[in-house]
Coordinates of C-alpha atoms and ligand atoms in Angstrom, one line a residue:
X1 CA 0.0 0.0 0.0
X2 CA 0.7 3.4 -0.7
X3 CA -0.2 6.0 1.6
X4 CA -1.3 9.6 0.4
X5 CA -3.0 12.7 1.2
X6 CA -5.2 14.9 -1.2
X7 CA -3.4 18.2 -2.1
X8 CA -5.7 20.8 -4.1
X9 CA -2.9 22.4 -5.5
X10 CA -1.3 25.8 -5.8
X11 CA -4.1 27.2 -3.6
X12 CA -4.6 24.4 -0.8
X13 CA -3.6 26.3 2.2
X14 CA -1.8 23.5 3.5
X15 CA 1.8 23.5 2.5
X16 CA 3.0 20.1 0.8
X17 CA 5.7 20.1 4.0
X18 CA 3.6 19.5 6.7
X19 CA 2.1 16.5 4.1
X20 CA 5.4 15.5 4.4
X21 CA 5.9 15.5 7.8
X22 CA 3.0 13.3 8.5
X23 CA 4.1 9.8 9.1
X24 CA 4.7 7.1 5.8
X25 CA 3.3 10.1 3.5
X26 CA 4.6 8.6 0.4
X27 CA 2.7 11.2 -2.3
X28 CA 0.1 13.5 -3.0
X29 CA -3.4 13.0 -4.7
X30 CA -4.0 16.5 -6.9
X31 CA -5.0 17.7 -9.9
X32 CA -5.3 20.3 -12.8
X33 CA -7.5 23.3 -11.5
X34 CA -7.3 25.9 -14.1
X35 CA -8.6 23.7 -17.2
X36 CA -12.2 23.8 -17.8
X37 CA -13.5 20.1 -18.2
X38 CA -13.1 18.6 -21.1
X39 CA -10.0 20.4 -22.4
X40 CA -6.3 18.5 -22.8
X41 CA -4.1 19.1 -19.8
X42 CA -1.1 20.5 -21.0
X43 CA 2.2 19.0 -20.5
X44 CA 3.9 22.1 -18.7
X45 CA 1.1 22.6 -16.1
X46 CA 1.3 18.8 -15.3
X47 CA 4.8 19.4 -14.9
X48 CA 4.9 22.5 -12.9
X49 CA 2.5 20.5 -10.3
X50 CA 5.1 17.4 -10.3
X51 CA 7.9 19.8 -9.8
X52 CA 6.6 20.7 -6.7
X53 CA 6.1 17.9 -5.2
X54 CA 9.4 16.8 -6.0
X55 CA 10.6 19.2 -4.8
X56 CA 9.0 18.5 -0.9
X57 CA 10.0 14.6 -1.6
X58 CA 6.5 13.4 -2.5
X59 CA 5.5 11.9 -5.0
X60 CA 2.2 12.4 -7.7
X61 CA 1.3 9.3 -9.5
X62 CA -2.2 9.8 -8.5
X63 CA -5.1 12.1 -9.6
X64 CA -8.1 12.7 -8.6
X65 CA -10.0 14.0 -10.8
X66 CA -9.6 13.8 -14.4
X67 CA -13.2 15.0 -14.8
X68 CA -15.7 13.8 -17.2
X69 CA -17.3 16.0 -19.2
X70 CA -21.1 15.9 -19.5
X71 CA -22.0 15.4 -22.8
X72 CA -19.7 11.6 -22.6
X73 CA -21.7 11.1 -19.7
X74 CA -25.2 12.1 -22.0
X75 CA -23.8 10.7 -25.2
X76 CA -23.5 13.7 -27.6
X77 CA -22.4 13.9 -30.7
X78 CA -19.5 15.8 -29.3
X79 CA -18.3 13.3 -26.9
X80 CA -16.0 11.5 -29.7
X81 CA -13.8 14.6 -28.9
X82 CA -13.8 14.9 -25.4
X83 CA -12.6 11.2 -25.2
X84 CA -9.9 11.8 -27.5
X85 CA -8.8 14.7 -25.2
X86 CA -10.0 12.6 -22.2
X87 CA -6.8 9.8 -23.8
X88 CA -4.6 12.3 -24.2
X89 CA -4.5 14.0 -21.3
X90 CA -3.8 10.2 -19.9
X91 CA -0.6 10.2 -22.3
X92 CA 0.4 13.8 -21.0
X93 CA -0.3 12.5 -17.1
X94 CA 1.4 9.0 -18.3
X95 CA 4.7 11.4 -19.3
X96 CA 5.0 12.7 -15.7
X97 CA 5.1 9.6 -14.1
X98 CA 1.2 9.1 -12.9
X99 CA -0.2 5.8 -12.4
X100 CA -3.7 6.1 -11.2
X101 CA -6.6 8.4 -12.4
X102 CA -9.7 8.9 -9.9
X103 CA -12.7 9.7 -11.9
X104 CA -16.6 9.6 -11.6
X105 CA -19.6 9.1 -13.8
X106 CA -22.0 11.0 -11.6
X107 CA -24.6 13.1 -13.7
X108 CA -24.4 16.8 -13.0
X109 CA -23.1 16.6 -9.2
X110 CA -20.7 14.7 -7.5
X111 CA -20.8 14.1 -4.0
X112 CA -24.1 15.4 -2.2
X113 CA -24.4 16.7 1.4
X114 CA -27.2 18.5 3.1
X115 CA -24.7 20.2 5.7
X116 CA -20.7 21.0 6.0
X117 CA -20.7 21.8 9.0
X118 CA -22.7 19.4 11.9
X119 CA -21.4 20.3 15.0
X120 CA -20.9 16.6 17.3
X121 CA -20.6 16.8 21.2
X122 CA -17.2 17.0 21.5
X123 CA -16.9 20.5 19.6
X124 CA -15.6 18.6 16.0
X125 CA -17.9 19.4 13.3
X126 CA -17.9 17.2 9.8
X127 CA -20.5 16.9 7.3
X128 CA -23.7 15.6 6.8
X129 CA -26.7 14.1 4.3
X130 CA -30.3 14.2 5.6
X131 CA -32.6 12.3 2.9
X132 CA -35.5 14.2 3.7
X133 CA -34.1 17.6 3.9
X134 CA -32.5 16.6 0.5
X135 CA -36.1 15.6 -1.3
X136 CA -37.8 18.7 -0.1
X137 CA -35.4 20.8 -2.5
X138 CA -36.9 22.5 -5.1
X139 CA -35.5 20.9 -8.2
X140 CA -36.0 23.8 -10.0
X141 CA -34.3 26.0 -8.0
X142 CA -31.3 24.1 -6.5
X143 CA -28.8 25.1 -3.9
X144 CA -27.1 22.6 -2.3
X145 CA -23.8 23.0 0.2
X146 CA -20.8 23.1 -1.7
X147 CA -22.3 23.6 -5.2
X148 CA -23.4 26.9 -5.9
X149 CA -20.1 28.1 -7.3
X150 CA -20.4 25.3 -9.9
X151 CA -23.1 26.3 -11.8
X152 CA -25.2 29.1 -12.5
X153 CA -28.8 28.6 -12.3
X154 CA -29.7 28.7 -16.0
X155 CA -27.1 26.1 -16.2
X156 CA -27.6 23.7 -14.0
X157 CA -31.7 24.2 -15.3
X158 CA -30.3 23.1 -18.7
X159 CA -28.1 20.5 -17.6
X160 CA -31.1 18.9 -15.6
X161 CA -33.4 19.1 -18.5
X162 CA -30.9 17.4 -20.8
X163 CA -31.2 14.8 -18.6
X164 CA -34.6 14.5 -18.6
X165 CA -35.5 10.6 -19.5
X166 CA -31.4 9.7 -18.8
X167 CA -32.0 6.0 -17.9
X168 CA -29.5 3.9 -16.0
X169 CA -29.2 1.8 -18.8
X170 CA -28.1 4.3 -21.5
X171 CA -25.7 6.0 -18.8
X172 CA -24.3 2.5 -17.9
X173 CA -23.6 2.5 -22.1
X174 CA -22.2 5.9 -22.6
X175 CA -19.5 4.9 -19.4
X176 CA -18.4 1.7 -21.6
X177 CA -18.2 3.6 -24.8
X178 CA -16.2 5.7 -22.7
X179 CA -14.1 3.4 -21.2
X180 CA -13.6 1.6 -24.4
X181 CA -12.3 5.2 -25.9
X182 CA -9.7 5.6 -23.6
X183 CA -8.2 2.0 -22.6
X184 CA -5.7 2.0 -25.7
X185 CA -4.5 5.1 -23.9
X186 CA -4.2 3.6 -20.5
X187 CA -3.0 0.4 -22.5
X188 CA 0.3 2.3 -23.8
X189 CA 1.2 4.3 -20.7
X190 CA 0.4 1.9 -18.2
X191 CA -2.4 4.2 -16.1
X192 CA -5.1 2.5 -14.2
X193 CA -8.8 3.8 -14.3
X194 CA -10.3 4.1 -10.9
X195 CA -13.8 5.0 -11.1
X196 CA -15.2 6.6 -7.6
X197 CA -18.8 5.7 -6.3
X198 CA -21.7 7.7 -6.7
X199 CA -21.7 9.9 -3.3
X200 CA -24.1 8.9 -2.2
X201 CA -25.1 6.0 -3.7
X202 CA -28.3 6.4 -5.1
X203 CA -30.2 8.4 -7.5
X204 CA -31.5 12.1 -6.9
X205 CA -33.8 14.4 -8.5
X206 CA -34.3 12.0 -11.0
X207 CA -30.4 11.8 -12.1
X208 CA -29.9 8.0 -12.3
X209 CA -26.7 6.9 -10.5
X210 CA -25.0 4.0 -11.9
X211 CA -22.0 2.7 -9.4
X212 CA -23.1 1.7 -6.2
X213 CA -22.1 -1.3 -5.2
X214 CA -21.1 -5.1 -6.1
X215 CA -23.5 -5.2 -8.8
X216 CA -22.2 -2.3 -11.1
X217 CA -18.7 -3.6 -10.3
X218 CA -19.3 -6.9 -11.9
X219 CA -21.4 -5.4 -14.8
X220 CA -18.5 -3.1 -15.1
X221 CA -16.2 -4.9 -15.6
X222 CA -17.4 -7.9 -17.6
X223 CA -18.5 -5.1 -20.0
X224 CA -14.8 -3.8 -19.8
X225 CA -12.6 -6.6 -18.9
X226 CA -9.3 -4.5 -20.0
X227 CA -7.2 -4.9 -16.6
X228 CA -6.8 -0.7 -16.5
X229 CA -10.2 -0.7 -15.4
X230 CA -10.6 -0.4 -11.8
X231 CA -12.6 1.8 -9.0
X232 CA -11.4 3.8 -6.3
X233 CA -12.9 2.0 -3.6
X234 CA -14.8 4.6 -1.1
X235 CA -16.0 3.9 1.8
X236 CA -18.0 6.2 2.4
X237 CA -19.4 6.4 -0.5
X238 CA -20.2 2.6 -0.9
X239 CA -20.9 2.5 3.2
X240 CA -23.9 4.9 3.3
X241 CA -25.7 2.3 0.8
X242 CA -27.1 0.0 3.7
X243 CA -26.9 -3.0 1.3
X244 CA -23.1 -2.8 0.9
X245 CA -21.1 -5.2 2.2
X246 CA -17.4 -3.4 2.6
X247 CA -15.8 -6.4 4.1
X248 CA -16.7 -8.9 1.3
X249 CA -16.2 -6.3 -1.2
X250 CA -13.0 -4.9 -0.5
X251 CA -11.6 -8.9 -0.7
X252 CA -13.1 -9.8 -3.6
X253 CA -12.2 -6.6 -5.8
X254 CA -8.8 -6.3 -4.0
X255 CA -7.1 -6.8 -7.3
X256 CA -9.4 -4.2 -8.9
X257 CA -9.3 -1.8 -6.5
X258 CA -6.3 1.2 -7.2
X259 CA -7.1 3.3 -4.9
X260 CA -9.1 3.3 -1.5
X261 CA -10.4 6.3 0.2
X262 CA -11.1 5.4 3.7
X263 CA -13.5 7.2 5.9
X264 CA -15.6 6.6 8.9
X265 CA -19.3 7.5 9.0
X266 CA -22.4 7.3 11.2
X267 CA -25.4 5.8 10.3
X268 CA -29.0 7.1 11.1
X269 CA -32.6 5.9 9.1
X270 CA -32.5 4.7 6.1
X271 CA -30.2 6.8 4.3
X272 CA -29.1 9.7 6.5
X273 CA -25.5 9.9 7.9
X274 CA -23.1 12.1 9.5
X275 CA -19.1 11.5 8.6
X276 CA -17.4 10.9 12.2
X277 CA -13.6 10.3 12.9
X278 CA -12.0 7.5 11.3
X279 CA -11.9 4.8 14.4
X280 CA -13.8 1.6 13.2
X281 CA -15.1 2.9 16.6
X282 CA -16.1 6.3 15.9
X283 CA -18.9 4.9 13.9
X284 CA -20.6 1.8 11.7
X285 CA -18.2 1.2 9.2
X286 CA -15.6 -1.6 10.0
X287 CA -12.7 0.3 8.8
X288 CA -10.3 -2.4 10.5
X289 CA -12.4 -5.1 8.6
X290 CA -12.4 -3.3 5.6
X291 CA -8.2 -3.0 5.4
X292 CA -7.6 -6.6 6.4
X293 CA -9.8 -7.7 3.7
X294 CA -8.0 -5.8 1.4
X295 CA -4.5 -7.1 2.4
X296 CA -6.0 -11.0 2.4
X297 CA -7.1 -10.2 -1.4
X298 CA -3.6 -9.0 -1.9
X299 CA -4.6 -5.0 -2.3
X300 CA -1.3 -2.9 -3.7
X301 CA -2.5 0.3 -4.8
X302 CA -2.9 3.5 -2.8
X303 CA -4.9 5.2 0.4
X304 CA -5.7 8.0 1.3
X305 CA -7.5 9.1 4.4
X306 CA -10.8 10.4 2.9
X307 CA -12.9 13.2 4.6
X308 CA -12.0 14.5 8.4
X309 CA -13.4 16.4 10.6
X310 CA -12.7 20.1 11.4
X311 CA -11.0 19.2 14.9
X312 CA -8.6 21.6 17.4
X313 CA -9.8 24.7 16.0
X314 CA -9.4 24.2 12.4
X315 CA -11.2 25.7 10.0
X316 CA -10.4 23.8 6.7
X317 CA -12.0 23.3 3.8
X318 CA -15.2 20.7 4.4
X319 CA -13.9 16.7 5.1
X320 CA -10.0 18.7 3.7
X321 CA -8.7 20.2 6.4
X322 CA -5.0 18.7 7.6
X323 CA -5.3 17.6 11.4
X324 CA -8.1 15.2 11.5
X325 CA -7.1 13.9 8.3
X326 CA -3.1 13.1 9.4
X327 CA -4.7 11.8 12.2
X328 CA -6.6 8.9 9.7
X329 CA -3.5 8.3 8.1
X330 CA -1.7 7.2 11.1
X331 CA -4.6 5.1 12.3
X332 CA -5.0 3.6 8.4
X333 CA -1.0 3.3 9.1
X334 CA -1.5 1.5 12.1
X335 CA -3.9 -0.8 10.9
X336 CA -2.2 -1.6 7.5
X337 CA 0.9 -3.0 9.2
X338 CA -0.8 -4.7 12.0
X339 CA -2.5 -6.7 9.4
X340 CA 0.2 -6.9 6.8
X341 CA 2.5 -8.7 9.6
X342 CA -0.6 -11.1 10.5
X343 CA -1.7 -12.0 7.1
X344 CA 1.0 -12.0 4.3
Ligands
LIG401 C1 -15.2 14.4 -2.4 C2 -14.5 13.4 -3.3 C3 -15.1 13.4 -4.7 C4 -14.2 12.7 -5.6 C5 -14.7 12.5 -7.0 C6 -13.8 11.7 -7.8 O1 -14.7 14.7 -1.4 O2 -14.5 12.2 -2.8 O3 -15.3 14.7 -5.1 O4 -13.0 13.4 -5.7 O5 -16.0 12.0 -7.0 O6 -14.1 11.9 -9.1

């Protein structure tokens, strides 16, 4: 296992150093800010990013996100395009020593919360989904936490309506066309695919969702056998769906599995949950579980310590800030060699 730690570039307010500094840091997850989706990532601004993490001795053979543009995810005409760019900004990333690519296929929006800030008892605070809350939005006049800045409100009204009638079958097809357009790229630079759950996963506002558990993973990939085909396996993501089985999953796609954001959440209802600290203990995920199954199925990709909580004062970006999340790392540290030395 590889051990990393998201950095949002250029602007993150935490200095690569103090990444550093935390214990068996071995790189950073980033990404490509300044390009609008669907345009080629250029070689020198790929390069300027790995400069500097050379230069604070860590490494960046993992992004997160190369993002999909919309119209591959609806099946324009245009897509043909995109995925052309889409391969060869893989060749660009492939030149500058990156191995993994985090992505999603999640119409419109990615992750969804209802609150970034739910204060717990101790003083922490982290962020939150409440179904009900969620369902009472007006679809026609959205704001959501953490979204406004995406989109203006003519645009996401457009985006919507060009969903209108999306089915989870025709979504399911335009991510194996996609696929299918960029696996010679992966194919000749080596890069593996690591497609991120839907967050969380189930549909909303009538935006079907189309990896959310065991079941899209095995239609995945028997529609897409190519061995660069992988997901990022999130726990969060994958744990709010009450069906999900983390343990059994992480062994059984251990070999598919690239990447593995870990994170701790709490579980209320049917759907609702607040993200905790990342103790198997701090909530109803089985975290410790979850990483011993992935060293039994022989797991050798990388971790990173997924959302945090704003803890000791800290007021970081939502699930980003640096203390809660170092602190996940050494636990995740902790946890990986205690079950490294039992099992291998
Ligand atoms: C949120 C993240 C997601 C993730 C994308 C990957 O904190 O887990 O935004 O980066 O879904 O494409």
């Amino acid at each position: 296992m590889k051990m990393t730690f998201r950095w949002y570039g250029e602007t993150d307010v935490i200095p690569l150093q103090y990444i550093k500094q935390i214990p068996n840091m071995s790189g950073v997850v980033t990404a490509v800010y300044d390009e609008p989706v669907g345009e080629v990532w250029g070689e020198d601004k790929i390069a300027r990013l790995k400069d500097l993490c050379d230069g604070a001795g860590l490494g960046m053979e993992v992004i997160e996100s190369v993002p999909v543009h919309e119209d591959i995810k609806l099946g324009r005409p245009s897509r043909d395009r995109l995925i052309a760019n889409y391969a060869q900004t893989i060749r660009n990333l492939g030149k500058h020593g990156v191995k993994c690519i985090c992505y999603n296929f999640m119409p419109v929006f990615d992750w969804l919360r209802t609150n970034l800030c739910t204060v717990a008892s101790d003083g922490s605070n982290s962020l939150s989904y409440d179904h009900e809350q969620l369902m009472k939005l007006d679809r026609k006049n959205l704001h959501l936490p953490g979204w406004d800045e995406s989109y203006t409100p003519e645009q996401l009204g457009d985006l919507l309506d060009a969903y209108e009638g999306m089915t989870h079958e025709r979504l399911f097809d335009n991510l194996v066309y996609f696929l299918n357009g960029i696996m010679p790229a992966c194919d000749e630079t080596g890069i593996n695919m690591a497609i991120h759950p839907d967050d969380p996963p189930w549909d909303m506002f009538g935006l079907p969702r189309i990896i959310t558990g065991a079941g899209s993973y095995d239609k995945m990939f028997s529609a897409v056998p190519n061995p660069h085909n992988g997901v990022t396996f999130c726990t969060g993501s994958l744990g709010a769906g009450r069906q999900n089985d983390l343990v059994a999953m992480a062994q059984k796609y251990a070999d598919r599995i690239f990447f593995a954001h870990i994170r701790q959440l709490k579980l209320s209802g049917e759907h609702d949950f607040c993200e905790a600290g990342h103790l198997t203990a701090s909530g109803d995920l089985d975290i410790y579980g979850v990483v011993r199954a992935l060293v039994k199925g022989g797991f050798d990709g990388y971790v990173r310590p997924d959302h945090g909580r704003n803890i000791w004062g800290e007021d970081g970006k939502p699930g980003y800030g640096l203390y809660d999340r170092a602190l996940g790392a050494a636990y995740l540290n902790g946890l990986f060699e205690a079950a490294e030395k039992e099992i291998k």
